[in-house]
mmCIF file of C-alpha atoms in Angstrom:
data_model
loop_
_atom_site.group_PDB
_atom_site.id
_atom_site.type_symbol
_atom_site.label_atom_id
_atom_site.label_comp_id
_atom_site.label_asym_id
_atom_site.label_seq_id
_atom_site.Cartn_x
_atom_site.Cartn_y
_atom_site.Cartn_z
ATOM 1 C CA MET G 133 42.920 -27.787 18.228
ATOM 2 C CA PRO G 134 45.644 -28.057 20.900
ATOM 3 C CA GLU G 135 44.295 -27.510 24.763
ATOM 4 C CA ILE G 136 46.268 -27.612 27.726
ATOM 5 C CA ASN G 137 45.456 -27.603 31.320
ATOM 6 C CA VAL G 138 47.436 -24.826 33.529
ATOM 7 C CA ASN G 139 46.631 -23.791 37.060
ATOM 8 C CA GLY G 140 43.447 -25.874 37.088
ATOM 9 C CA VAL G 141 41.765 -24.230 34.041
ATOM 10 C CA GLN G 142 41.618 -25.801 30.342
ATOM 11 C CA LEU G 143 43.088 -23.088 27.966
ATOM 12 C CA TYR G 144 43.155 -23.292 24.212
ATOM 13 C CA TYR G 145 45.789 -22.025 21.889
ATOM 14 C CA GLU G 146 46.569 -22.550 18.141
ATOM 15 C CA GLU G 147 50.348 -22.980 16.563
ATOM 16 C CA TYR G 148 51.901 -21.782 13.432
ATOM 17 C CA GLY G 149 55.105 -21.654 11.823
ATOM 18 C CA SER G 150 58.594 -22.758 13.311
ATOM 19 C CA GLY G 151 61.796 -20.959 14.910
ATOM 20 C CA GLU G 152 61.913 -19.057 17.935
ATOM 21 C CA PRO G 153 58.648 -18.903 19.841
ATOM 22 C CA PHE G 154 56.166 -16.103 19.643
ATOM 23 C CA ILE G 155 53.333 -15.747 21.885
ATOM 24 C CA LEU G 156 50.330 -13.591 20.930
ATOM 25 C CA LEU G 157 48.125 -11.954 23.766
ATOM 26 C CA HIS G 158 44.388 -10.822 22.595
ATOM 27 C CA GLY G 159 41.990 -8.110 23.900
ATOM 28 C CA LEU G 160 39.344 -7.840 26.232
ATOM 29 C CA GLY G 161 36.317 -10.086 24.772
ATOM 30 C CA GLY G 162 38.157 -11.252 22.001
ATOM 31 C CA ASP G 163 40.638 -14.372 21.365
ATOM 32 C CA HIS G 164 43.082 -15.737 18.797
ATOM 33 C CA HIS G 165 40.895 -14.777 15.614
ATOM 34 C CA MET G 166 42.002 -11.030 16.126
ATOM 35 C CA PHE G 167 45.519 -11.966 15.351
ATOM 36 C CA GLN G 168 45.084 -13.562 11.800
ATOM 37 C CA SER G 169 46.890 -10.951 10.027
ATOM 38 C CA GLU G 170 49.760 -10.810 12.383
ATOM 39 C CA ILE G 171 49.859 -14.711 12.263
ATOM 40 C CA ASN G 172 50.173 -14.746 8.643
ATOM 41 C CA GLU G 173 53.369 -12.427 8.692
ATOM 42 C CA LEU G 174 54.912 -13.908 11.969
ATOM 43 C CA LYS G 175 54.722 -17.309 11.165
ATOM 44 C CA LYS G 176 57.114 -16.887 8.081
ATOM 45 C CA SER G 177 59.737 -16.329 10.877
ATOM 46 C CA TYR G 178 58.656 -17.583 14.169
ATOM 47 C CA ARG G 179 56.876 -20.414 16.114
ATOM 48 C CA VAL G 180 53.649 -18.173 16.591
ATOM 49 C CA ILE G 181 51.414 -19.433 19.550
ATOM 50 C CA ALA G 182 47.962 -17.461 19.604
ATOM 51 C CA LEU G 183 46.649 -18.222 23.222
ATOM 52 C CA ASP G 184 42.840 -17.882 24.029
ATOM 53 C CA SER G 185 42.932 -16.197 27.742
ATOM 54 C CA ARG G 186 40.831 -17.794 30.492
ATOM 55 C CA GLY G 187 37.320 -16.625 30.342
ATOM 56 C CA HIS G 188 37.619 -16.319 26.339
ATOM 57 C CA GLY G 189 37.323 -17.675 23.287
ATOM 58 C CA LYS G 190 37.418 -21.775 23.345
ATOM 59 C CA SER G 191 39.466 -21.616 26.578
ATOM 60 C CA GLU G 192 37.589 -22.631 29.587
ATOM 61 C CA LYS G 193 34.985 -19.795 31.227
ATOM 62 C CA VAL G 194 35.461 -19.561 34.880
ATOM 63 C CA PRO G 195 33.257 -17.262 37.005
ATOM 64 C CA HIS G 196 35.681 -15.157 38.575
ATOM 65 C CA TYR G 197 39.453 -14.382 37.991
ATOM 66 C CA THR G 198 42.102 -11.490 38.031
ATOM 67 C CA LEU G 199 44.602 -10.040 35.648
ATOM 68 C CA ASP G 200 47.434 -12.057 37.915
ATOM 69 C CA ASP G 201 45.395 -15.298 37.155
ATOM 70 C CA HIS G 202 46.102 -14.467 33.304
ATOM 71 C CA VAL G 203 49.762 -13.657 33.944
ATOM 72 C CA GLN G 204 50.422 -16.989 35.812
ATOM 73 C CA ASP G 205 48.488 -18.703 33.114
ATOM 74 C CA VAL G 206 50.998 -17.370 30.376
ATOM 75 C CA ILE G 207 53.883 -18.356 32.706
ATOM 76 C CA ALA G 208 52.592 -21.998 33.292
ATOM 77 C CA PHE G 209 52.114 -22.384 29.795
ATOM 78 C CA MET G 210 55.321 -21.635 28.692
ATOM 79 C CA ASP G 211 56.541 -24.056 31.370
ATOM 80 C CA ASP G 212 54.362 -26.968 30.045
ATOM 81 C CA LEU G 213 55.193 -26.311 26.637
ATOM 82 C CA ASN G 214 59.101 -26.063 27.583
ATOM 83 C CA ILE G 215 59.418 -22.668 26.231
ATOM 84 C CA GLU G 216 62.599 -21.208 27.829
ATOM 85 C CA LYS G 217 62.304 -17.910 26.283
ATOM 86 C CA THR G 218 59.775 -16.195 23.932
ATOM 87 C CA HIS G 219 58.895 -12.774 22.188
ATOM 88 C CA LEU G 220 55.656 -11.362 23.390
ATOM 89 C CA LEU G 221 52.789 -9.396 21.600
ATOM 90 C CA GLY G 222 49.964 -8.355 23.457
ATOM 91 C CA ALA G 223 46.976 -6.262 22.353
ATOM 92 C CA SER G 224 44.861 -3.763 24.858
ATOM 93 C CA MET G 225 44.260 -6.380 27.804
ATOM 94 C CA GLY G 226 47.095 -8.651 26.184
ATOM 95 C CA SER G 227 49.366 -5.993 26.762
ATOM 96 C CA TYR G 228 48.494 -5.565 30.574
ATOM 97 C CA VAL G 229 49.065 -9.396 30.546
ATOM 98 C CA ALA G 230 52.273 -9.153 28.765
ATOM 99 C CA GLN G 231 53.713 -6.327 31.158
ATOM 100 C CA GLY G 232 52.782 -8.609 34.135
ATOM 101 C CA VAL G 233 54.829 -11.703 32.564
ATOM 102 C CA ALA G 234 57.592 -9.490 31.406
ATOM 103 C CA VAL G 235 58.037 -8.239 35.058
ATOM 104 C CA SER G 236 57.593 -11.336 36.396
ATOM 105 C CA ILE G 237 60.024 -13.460 34.460
ATOM 106 C CA PRO G 238 62.321 -10.755 32.408
ATOM 107 C CA ASP G 239 64.917 -13.168 31.554
ATOM 108 C CA ARG G 240 62.316 -15.213 29.570
ATOM 109 C CA ILE G 241 61.267 -12.662 27.291
ATOM 110 C CA LYS G 242 63.184 -11.769 24.190
ATOM 111 C CA LYS G 243 61.220 -8.847 22.571
ATOM 112 C CA MET G 244 58.186 -7.589 23.410
ATOM 113 C CA ILE G 245 55.489 -5.560 21.381
ATOM 114 C CA LEU G 246 52.584 -3.566 23.518
ATOM 115 C CA VAL G 247 49.806 -2.382 21.314
ATOM 116 C CA VAL G 248 47.601 0.057 22.687
ATOM 117 C CA PRO G 249 48.619 -0.341 26.415
ATOM 118 C CA LYS G 250 48.172 1.172 29.777
ATOM 119 C CA ALA G 251 50.732 0.668 32.913
ATOM 120 C CA TYR G 252 47.510 0.887 35.419
ATOM 121 C CA GLY G 253 43.541 1.103 35.719
ATOM 122 C CA LYS G 254 41.095 1.290 38.260
ATOM 123 C CA THR G 255 38.442 -0.436 36.112
ATOM 124 C CA SER G 256 38.846 -1.931 32.762
ATOM 125 C CA SER G 257 38.911 0.991 29.867
ATOM 126 C CA THR G 258 35.613 -0.044 28.557
ATOM 127 C CA ALA G 259 34.170 0.341 31.816
ATOM 128 C CA ARG G 260 35.737 4.000 32.216
ATOM 129 C CA LEU G 261 34.541 5.026 28.790
ATOM 130 C CA GLN G 262 30.873 3.744 29.646
ATOM 131 C CA ALA G 263 30.765 5.655 32.727
ATOM 132 C CA GLU G 264 32.213 8.884 30.826
ATOM 133 C CA HIS G 265 29.508 8.624 28.354
ATOM 134 C CA ALA G 266 26.592 7.239 30.735
ATOM 135 C CA ASP G 267 23.964 9.768 29.868
ATOM 136 C CA GLU G 268 24.455 8.838 25.957
ATOM 137 C CA LEU G 269 24.285 5.382 26.729
ATOM 138 C CA LYS G 270 21.209 5.309 28.931
ATOM 139 C CA GLY G 271 18.794 2.603 28.053
ATOM 140 C CA LEU G 272 21.139 0.486 25.508
ATOM 141 C CA THR G 273 21.885 -3.180 25.553
ATOM 142 C CA GLN G 274 25.698 -3.705 26.323
ATOM 143 C CA GLU G 275 25.854 -4.695 22.322
ATOM 144 C CA GLU G 276 24.296 -1.241 21.538
ATOM 145 C CA GLN G 277 26.319 0.630 23.937
ATOM 146 C CA MET G 278 29.544 -0.623 22.295
ATOM 147 C CA TYR G 279 28.190 0.325 19.238
ATOM 148 C CA ALA G 280 27.567 3.887 20.099
ATOM 149 C CA LEU G 281 30.968 4.178 21.839
ATOM 150 C CA SER G 282 32.714 2.826 18.891
ATOM 151 C CA LYS G 283 33.284 6.642 17.355
ATOM 152 C CA TYR G 284 35.272 7.286 20.425
ATOM 153 C CA ILE G 285 37.269 3.972 20.374
ATOM 154 C CA PHE G 286 38.520 3.800 16.439
ATOM 155 C CA HIS G 287 39.203 6.249 14.080
ATOM 156 C CA LYS G 288 38.271 4.093 10.762
ATOM 157 C CA LEU G 289 34.932 2.893 11.785
ATOM 158 C CA GLU G 290 34.236 1.051 8.598
ATOM 159 C CA VAL G 291 37.240 -0.585 8.116
ATOM 160 C CA VAL G 292 37.319 -1.654 11.922
ATOM 161 C CA GLY G 293 33.514 -2.893 11.474
ATOM 162 C CA GLU G 294 34.151 -5.058 8.596
ATOM 163 C CA TRP G 295 37.208 -6.679 10.566
ATOM 164 C CA SER G 296 35.058 -7.140 13.549
ATOM 165 C CA GLN G 297 32.249 -8.916 11.416
ATOM 166 C CA ARG G 298 35.172 -11.356 9.958
ATOM 167 C CA VAL G 299 36.199 -11.904 13.421
ATOM 168 C CA ALA G 300 32.915 -12.144 14.892
ATOM 169 C CA GLU G 301 32.088 -15.329 12.487
ATOM 170 C CA ASP G 302 34.463 -17.701 14.152
ATOM 171 C CA ALA G 303 34.646 -16.531 17.426
ATOM 172 C CA PRO G 304 32.532 -17.591 20.277
ATOM 173 C CA VAL G 305 30.430 -14.933 21.925
ATOM 174 C CA LEU G 306 30.779 -14.342 25.676
ATOM 175 C CA THR G 307 27.393 -14.361 27.850
ATOM 176 C CA PRO G 308 26.647 -10.982 29.574
ATOM 177 C CA GLU G 309 28.131 -12.928 32.885
ATOM 178 C CA GLN G 310 31.094 -13.881 31.187
ATOM 179 C CA GLN G 311 31.608 -10.427 29.864
ATOM 180 C CA GLU G 312 31.455 -8.925 33.236
ATOM 181 C CA ALA G 313 33.647 -11.544 34.587
ATOM 182 C CA ALA G 314 36.217 -10.544 31.960
ATOM 183 C CA ARG G 315 35.953 -6.674 32.714
ATOM 184 C CA LYS G 316 36.471 -7.163 36.411
ATOM 185 C CA ALA G 317 39.886 -9.114 35.895
ATOM 186 C CA LEU G 318 41.077 -5.770 34.395
ATOM 187 C CA GLU G 319 40.285 -3.728 37.890
ATOM 188 C CA ASN G 320 43.092 -1.967 40.006
ATOM 189 C CA PHE G 321 46.083 -3.195 38.595
ATOM 190 C CA ASP G 322 49.387 -0.991 38.453
ATOM 191 C CA PHE G 323 52.560 -2.282 36.852
ATOM 192 C CA ARG G 324 54.452 0.966 36.972
ATOM 193 C CA PRO G 325 56.679 0.402 40.360
ATOM 194 C CA GLN G 326 57.533 -2.973 38.721
ATOM 195 C CA LEU G 327 58.421 -2.030 34.712
ATOM 196 C CA HIS G 328 61.739 -1.307 35.478
ATOM 197 C CA LYS G 329 62.407 -5.097 35.839
ATOM 198 C CA VAL G 330 61.635 -5.521 32.161
ATOM 199 C CA THR G 331 64.865 -6.334 30.452
ATOM 200 C CA ALA G 332 63.207 -7.204 26.939
ATOM 201 C CA GLU G 333 63.695 -4.422 23.964
ATOM 202 C CA THR G 334 59.853 -3.321 24.050
ATOM 203 C CA LEU G 335 57.777 -1.654 21.204
ATOM 204 C CA VAL G 336 54.796 0.367 22.541
ATOM 205 C CA ILE G 337 52.444 1.313 19.816
ATOM 206 C CA ASN G 338 49.460 3.582 20.373
ATOM 207 C CA GLY G 339 46.670 5.195 18.200
ATOM 208 C CA ARG G 340 46.226 8.931 18.122
ATOM 209 C CA TYR G 341 42.461 8.620 18.324
ATOM 210 C CA ASP G 342 41.865 5.787 20.677
ATOM 211 C CA GLY G 343 39.542 6.917 23.522
ATOM 212 C CA LEU G 344 40.051 3.570 25.389
ATOM 213 C CA ASN G 345 43.765 3.765 25.816
ATOM 214 C CA PRO G 346 45.028 7.116 24.114
ATOM 215 C CA PRO G 347 48.820 7.862 23.477
ATOM 216 C CA LYS G 348 49.631 9.552 26.694
ATOM 217 C CA GLU G 349 49.168 5.995 28.419
ATOM 218 C CA GLY G 350 51.714 4.485 25.880
ATOM 219 C CA ARG G 351 54.111 7.301 26.682
ATOM 220 C CA GLU G 352 53.748 6.469 30.136
ATOM 221 C CA VAL G 353 54.471 2.805 29.956
ATOM 222 C CA VAL G 354 57.785 3.859 27.924
ATOM 223 C CA LYS G 355 58.666 6.120 30.368
ATOM 224 C CA PHE G 356 59.094 3.226 33.137
ATOM 225 C CA ILE G 357 60.658 0.652 30.638
ATOM 226 C CA PRO G 358 64.362 0.787 30.364
ATOM 227 C CA ASN G 359 64.473 -0.031 26.774
ATOM 228 C CA ALA G 360 61.468 0.853 25.190
ATOM 229 C CA THR G 361 60.498 2.880 21.814
ATOM 230 C CA PHE G 362 56.855 4.626 21.595
ATOM 231 C CA VAL G 363 55.304 4.878 17.889
ATOM 232 C CA GLU G 364 51.994 6.761 17.655
ATOM 233 C CA PHE G 365 49.882 5.888 14.709
ATOM 234 C CA GLU G 366 48.370 8.843 13.399
ATOM 235 C CA HIS G 367 45.427 7.880 11.719
ATOM 236 C CA SER G 368 44.472 4.803 13.996
ATOM 237 C CA GLY G 369 42.332 4.523 17.149
ATOM 238 C CA HIS G 370 42.247 1.431 19.296
ATOM 239 C CA ALA G 371 43.062 -1.113 16.478
ATOM 240 C CA PRO G 372 46.418 -0.042 14.553
ATOM 241 C CA SER G 373 46.954 -3.299 13.026
ATOM 242 C CA VAL G 374 43.488 -3.088 11.222
ATOM 243 C CA GLU G 375 43.278 0.599 10.536
ATOM 244 C CA GLU G 376 46.812 0.849 9.341
ATOM 245 C CA PRO G 377 47.856 -2.599 8.503
ATOM 246 C CA GLU G 378 50.727 -1.718 6.168
ATOM 247 C CA ARG G 379 52.478 0.630 8.581
ATOM 248 C CA PHE G 380 51.706 -1.616 11.574
ATOM 249 C CA LYS G 381 53.499 -4.582 9.707
ATOM 250 C CA GLN G 382 56.561 -2.363 8.533
ATOM 251 C CA VAL G 383 56.881 -1.164 12.236
ATOM 252 C CA VAL G 384 56.777 -4.512 13.556
ATOM 253 C CA MET G 385 58.999 -6.258 11.253
ATOM 254 C CA ALA G 386 61.772 -3.456 11.348
ATOM 255 C CA PHE G 387 61.518 -3.596 15.381
ATOM 256 C CA LEU G 388 62.046 -7.467 15.143
#
């Protein structure tokens, strides 16, 4: 259970396999457990490092932080582990962090995979969706709200529900205050003016039925990154790797 102190915060990570480094960055409210299937596949060929972002998982819970803190944590993490170059895979929030890393240290990112990304946001996608359906969610707890919104987020609800239960068995639960801090970190970012700096060959994947970050968001990311490819998963929402696992594995491994 390795931990490392970067930028004054204790971060937890897990490492698997050997070969070229491959860093995985999870989504909002999640942790490294979200990537079990990806880890199982990638560790056959790579040194896979799954990082719990600050405020998440087993990493230190700090009361206030920003998206740039997440970005700088990854860069400092690479420095401390003497990782000169790495591949990056980021999902949802992790895809925002990955974009920030790739524009900050473009020469140190080999290939990048952005799953259900967007290039900018005034709020977290979750907060936007909650605002859009405020009447429907009135009087519900945060957990009840997310359950009610799931039909707008995922396509294969039963499959995602079973996966979420498996992940939740091991993943620490964030308090409401920790969840709010995590959401606020995703307010008011815009990578569009900087994405031209990305030199990594990039794969962007979005799910057709994703109400959080719909395919138009991924297409916009591709428009700004010089060497990027867009793939739309036609039977997925916000979790393509869960909703279409075989296709996800095939597309990712072909890209790599």
